[in-house]
mmCIF file of C-alpha atoms in Angstrom:
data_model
loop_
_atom_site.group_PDB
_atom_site.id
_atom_site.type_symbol
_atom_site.label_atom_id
_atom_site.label_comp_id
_atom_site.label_asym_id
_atom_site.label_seq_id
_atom_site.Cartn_x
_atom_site.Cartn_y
_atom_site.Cartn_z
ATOM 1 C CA UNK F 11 0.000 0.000 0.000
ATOM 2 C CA UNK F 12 3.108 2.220 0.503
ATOM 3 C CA UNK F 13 2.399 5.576 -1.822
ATOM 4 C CA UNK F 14 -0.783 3.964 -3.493
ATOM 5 C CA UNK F 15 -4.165 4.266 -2.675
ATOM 6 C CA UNK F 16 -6.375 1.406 -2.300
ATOM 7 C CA UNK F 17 -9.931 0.887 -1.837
ATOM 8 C CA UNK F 18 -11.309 0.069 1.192
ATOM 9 C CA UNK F 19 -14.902 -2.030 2.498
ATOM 10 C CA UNK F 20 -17.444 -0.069 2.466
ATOM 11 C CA UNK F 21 -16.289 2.702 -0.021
ATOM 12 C CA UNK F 22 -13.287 4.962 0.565
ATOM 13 C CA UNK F 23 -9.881 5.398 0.247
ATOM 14 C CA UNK F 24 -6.709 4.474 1.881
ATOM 15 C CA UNK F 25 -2.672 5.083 1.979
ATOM 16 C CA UNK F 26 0.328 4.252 4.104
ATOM 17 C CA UNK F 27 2.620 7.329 4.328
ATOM 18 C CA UNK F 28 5.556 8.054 6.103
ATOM 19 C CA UNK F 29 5.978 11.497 8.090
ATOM 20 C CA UNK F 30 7.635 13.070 5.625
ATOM 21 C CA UNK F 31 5.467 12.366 3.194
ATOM 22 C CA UNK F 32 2.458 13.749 5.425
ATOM 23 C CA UNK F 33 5.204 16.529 6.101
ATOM 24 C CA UNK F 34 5.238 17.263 2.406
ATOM 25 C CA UNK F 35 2.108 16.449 2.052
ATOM 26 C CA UNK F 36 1.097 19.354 4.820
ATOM 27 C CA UNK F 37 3.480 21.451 3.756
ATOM 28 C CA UNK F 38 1.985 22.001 0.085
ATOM 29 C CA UNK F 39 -1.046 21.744 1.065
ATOM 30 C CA UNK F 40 -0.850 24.774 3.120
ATOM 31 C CA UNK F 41 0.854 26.763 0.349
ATOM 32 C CA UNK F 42 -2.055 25.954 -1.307
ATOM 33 C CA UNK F 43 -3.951 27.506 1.099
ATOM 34 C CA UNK F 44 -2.309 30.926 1.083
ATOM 35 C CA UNK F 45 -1.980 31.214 -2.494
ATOM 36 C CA UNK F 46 -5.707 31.048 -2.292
ATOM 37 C CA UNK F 47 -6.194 33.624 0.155
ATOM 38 C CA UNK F 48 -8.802 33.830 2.484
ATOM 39 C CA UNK F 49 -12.937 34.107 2.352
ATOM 40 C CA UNK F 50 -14.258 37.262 0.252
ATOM 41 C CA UNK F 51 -15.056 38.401 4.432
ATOM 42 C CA UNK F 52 -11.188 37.764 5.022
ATOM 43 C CA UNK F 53 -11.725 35.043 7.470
ATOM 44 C CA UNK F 54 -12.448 31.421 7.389
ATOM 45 C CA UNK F 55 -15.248 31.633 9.200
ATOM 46 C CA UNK F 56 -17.181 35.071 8.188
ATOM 47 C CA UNK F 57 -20.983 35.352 7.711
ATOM 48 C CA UNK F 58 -22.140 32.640 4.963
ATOM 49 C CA UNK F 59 -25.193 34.611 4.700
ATOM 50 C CA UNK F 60 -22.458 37.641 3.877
ATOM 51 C CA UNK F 61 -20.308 34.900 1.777
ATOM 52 C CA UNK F 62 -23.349 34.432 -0.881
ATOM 53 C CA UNK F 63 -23.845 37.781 -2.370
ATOM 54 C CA UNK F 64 -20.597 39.090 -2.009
ATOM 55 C CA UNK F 65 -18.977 39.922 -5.722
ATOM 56 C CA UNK F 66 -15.956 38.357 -6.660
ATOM 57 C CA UNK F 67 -12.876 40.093 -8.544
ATOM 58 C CA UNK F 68 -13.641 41.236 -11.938
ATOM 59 C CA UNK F 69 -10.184 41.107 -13.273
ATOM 60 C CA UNK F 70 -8.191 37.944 -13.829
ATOM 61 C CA UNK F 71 -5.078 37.097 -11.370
ATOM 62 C CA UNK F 72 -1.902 37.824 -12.264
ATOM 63 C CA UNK F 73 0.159 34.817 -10.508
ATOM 64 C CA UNK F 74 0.196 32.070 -12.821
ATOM 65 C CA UNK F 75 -1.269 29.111 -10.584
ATOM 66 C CA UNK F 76 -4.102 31.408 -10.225
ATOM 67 C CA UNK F 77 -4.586 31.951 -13.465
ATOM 68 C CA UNK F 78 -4.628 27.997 -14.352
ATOM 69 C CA UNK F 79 -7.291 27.510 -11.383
ATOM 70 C CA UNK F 80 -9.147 30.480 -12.182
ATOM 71 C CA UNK F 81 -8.824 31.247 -15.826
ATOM 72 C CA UNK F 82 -11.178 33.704 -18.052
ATOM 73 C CA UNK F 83 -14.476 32.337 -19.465
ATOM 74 C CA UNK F 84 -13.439 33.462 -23.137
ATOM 75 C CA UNK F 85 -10.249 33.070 -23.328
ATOM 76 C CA UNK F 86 -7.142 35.347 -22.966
ATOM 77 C CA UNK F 87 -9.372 38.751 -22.515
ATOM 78 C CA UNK F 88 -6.039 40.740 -24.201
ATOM 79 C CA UNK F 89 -6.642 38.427 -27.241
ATOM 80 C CA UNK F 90 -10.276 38.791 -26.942
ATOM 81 C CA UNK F 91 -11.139 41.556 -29.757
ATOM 82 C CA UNK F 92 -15.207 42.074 -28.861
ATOM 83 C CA UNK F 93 -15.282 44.139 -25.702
ATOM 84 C CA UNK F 94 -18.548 42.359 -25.134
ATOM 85 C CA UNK F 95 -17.234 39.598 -24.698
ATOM 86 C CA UNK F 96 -14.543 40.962 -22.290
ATOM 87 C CA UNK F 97 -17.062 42.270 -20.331
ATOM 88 C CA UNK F 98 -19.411 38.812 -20.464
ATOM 89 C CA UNK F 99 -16.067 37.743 -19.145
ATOM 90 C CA UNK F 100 -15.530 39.756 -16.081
ATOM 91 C CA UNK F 101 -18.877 39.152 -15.143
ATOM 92 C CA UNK F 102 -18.729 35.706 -15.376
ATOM 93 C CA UNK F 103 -15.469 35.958 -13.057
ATOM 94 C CA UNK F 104 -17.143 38.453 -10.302
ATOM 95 C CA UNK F 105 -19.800 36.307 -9.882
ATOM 96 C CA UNK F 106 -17.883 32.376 -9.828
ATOM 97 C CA UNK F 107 -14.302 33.147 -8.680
ATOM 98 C CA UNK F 108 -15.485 33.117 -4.907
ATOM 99 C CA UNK F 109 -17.507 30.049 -4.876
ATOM 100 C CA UNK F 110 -14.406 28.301 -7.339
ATOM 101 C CA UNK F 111 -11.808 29.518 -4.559
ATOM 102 C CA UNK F 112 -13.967 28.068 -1.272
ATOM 103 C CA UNK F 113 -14.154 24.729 -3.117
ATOM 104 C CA UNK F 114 -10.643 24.786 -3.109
ATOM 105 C CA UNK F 115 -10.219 26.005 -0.370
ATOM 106 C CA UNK F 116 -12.165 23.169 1.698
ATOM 107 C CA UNK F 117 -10.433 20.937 -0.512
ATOM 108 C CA UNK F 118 -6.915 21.596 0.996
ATOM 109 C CA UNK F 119 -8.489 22.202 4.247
ATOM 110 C CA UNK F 120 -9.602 18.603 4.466
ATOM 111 C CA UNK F 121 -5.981 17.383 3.644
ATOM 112 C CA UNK F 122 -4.813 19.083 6.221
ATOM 113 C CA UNK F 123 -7.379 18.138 8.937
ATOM 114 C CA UNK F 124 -6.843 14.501 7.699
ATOM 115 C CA UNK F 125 -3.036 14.539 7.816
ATOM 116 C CA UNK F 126 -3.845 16.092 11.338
ATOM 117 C CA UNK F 127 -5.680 13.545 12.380
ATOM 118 C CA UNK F 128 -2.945 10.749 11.891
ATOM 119 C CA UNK F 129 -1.201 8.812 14.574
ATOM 120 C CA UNK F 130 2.393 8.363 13.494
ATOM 121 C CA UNK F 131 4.384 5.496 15.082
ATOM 122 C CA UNK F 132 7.751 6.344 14.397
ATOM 123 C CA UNK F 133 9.680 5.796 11.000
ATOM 124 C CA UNK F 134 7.002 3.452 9.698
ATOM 125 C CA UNK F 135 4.284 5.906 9.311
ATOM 126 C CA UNK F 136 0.737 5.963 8.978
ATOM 127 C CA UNK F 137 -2.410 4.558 6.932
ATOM 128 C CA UNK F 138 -4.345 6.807 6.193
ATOM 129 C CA UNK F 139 -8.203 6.212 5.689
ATOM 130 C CA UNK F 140 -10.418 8.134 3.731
ATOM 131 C CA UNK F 141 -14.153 8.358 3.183
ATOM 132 C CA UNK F 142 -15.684 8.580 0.145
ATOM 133 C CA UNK F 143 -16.515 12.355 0.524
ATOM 134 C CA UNK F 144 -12.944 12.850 1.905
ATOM 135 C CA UNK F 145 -11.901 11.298 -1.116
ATOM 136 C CA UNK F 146 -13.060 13.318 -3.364
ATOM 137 C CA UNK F 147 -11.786 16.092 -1.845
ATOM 138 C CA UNK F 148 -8.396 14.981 -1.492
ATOM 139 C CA UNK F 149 -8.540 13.978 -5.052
ATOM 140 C CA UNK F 150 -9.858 18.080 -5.637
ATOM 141 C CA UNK F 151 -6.541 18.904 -3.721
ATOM 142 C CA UNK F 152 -4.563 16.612 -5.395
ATOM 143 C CA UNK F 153 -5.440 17.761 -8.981
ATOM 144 C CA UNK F 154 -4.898 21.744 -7.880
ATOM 145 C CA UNK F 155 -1.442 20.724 -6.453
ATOM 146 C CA UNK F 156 -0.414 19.251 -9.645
ATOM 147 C CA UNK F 157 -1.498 22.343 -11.476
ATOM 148 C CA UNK F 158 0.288 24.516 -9.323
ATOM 149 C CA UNK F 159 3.466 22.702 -9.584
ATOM 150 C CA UNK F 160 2.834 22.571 -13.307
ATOM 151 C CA UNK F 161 2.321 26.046 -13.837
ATOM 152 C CA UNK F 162 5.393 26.685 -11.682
ATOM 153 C CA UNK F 163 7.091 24.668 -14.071
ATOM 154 C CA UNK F 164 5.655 25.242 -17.374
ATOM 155 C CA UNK F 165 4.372 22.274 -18.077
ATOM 156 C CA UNK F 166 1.431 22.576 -20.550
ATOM 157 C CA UNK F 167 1.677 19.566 -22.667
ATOM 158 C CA UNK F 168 2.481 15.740 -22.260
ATOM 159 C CA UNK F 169 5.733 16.671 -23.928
ATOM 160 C CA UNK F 170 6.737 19.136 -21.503
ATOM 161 C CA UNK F 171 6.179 16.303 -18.704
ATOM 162 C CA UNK F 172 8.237 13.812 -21.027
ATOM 163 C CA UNK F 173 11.048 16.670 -20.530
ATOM 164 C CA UNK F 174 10.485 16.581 -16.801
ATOM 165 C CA UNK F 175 11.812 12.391 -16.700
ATOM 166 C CA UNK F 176 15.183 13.384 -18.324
ATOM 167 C CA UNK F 177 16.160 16.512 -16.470
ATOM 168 C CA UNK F 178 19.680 16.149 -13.982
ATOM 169 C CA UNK F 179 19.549 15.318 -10.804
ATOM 170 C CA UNK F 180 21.357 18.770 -10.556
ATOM 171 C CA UNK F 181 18.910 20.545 -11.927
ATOM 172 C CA UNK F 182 17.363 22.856 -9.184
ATOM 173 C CA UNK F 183 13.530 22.278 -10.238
ATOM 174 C CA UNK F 184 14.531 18.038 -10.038
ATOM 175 C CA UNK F 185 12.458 18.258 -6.433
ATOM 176 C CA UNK F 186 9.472 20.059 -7.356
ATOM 177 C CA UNK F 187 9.313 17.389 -10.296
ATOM 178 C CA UNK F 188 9.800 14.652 -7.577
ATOM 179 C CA UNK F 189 6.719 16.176 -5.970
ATOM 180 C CA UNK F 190 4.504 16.492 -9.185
ATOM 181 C CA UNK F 191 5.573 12.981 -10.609
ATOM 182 C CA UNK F 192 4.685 11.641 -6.308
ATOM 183 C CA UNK F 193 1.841 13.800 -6.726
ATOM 184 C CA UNK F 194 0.670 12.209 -10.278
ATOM 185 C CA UNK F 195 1.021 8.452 -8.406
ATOM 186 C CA UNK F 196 -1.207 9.341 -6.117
ATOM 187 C CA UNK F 197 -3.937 11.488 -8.314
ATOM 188 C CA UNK F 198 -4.206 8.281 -10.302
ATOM 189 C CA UNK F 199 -4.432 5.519 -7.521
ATOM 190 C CA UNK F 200 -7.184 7.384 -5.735
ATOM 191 C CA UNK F 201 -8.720 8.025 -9.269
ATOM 192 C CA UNK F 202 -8.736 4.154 -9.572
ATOM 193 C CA UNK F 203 -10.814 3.169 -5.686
ATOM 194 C CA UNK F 204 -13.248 5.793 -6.681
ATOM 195 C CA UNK F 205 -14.239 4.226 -9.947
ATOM 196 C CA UNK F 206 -17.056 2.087 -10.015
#
């Protein structure tokens, strides 16, 4: 079971890590959290009532992560000609990016209760058990870890991951391509106990 997950009885999801893979694990997940930022209120646990009609940003982000997790409805809005469409656009952005960035944000909030949650008894780690619901949300967190590494390392096509196998070990990117490659192991062998 060590760095795959398998299914477990009754639905769900489970992995044997060791602590520093939950350290890692943690660690990014975090990251993910503060490249996020925090409620449209500015704290986690503001007014939902408050939450649910207030406007998003109109404008698209300028860090690249962001822009992969949040990107514009039509396209590149520069390369968009019709300002109606541009302005279909922001629209479309004021009034999704909020609800797109909570999802994600519970996402990598339940990774990090989770890895929380774990007993760890000494160098041979932990299993780790999921639910289904957990699952899914640690497969949500999963996926937007991968894209953040990827967009940190251009990686837009299958060929630019083929490039990522052959670069040096002294290459100074060769661990955050560790991570997306451990990451990518992991994406796929939860993918596999969720399917029917």
């Amino acid at each position: 079971m060590a760095g795959m997950f398998e299914p477990v009885p009754g639905g769900g999801a489970a992995v044997a890590l060791d602590e520093v893979e939950v350290s890692i694990l943690r660690s990014l997940a975090v990251q993910l959290l503060e490249l996020i930022g925090p409620g449209p209120g500015g704290e986690e646990n503001a007014d939902p009532l408050a939450e649910l009609f207030a406007e998003g940003p109109s404008e698209p982000p300028t860090d690249p992560v962001l822009q992969r997790f949040f990107p514009d409805a039509y396209g590149d809005p520069e390369a968009v000609p019709d300002d109606q469409l541009k302005a279909y656009s922001s629209e479309f952005r004021r009034f999704t990016e909020n609800d797109l960035r909570a999802g994600k944000r519970e996402n990598a909030l339940v990774v990090i209760r989770s890895l929380d949650e774990l007993t760890l008894a000494g160098e041979g780690g932990a299993v780790l058990k999921l639910t289904p619901d957990e699952s899914r949300q640690w497969l949500g967190a999963l996926n937007d870890l991968r894209l953040a590494i990827a967009a940190r390392l251009d990686v837009i096509s299958d060929e630019d991951t083929d490039l990522l196998y052959r670069l040096p070990d002294t290459d100074e990117r060769k661990p955050m391509v560790m991570a997306y490659l451990w990451l990518g192991g992991l994406q796929e062998t939860l993918v596999e106990t969720l399917l029917p």
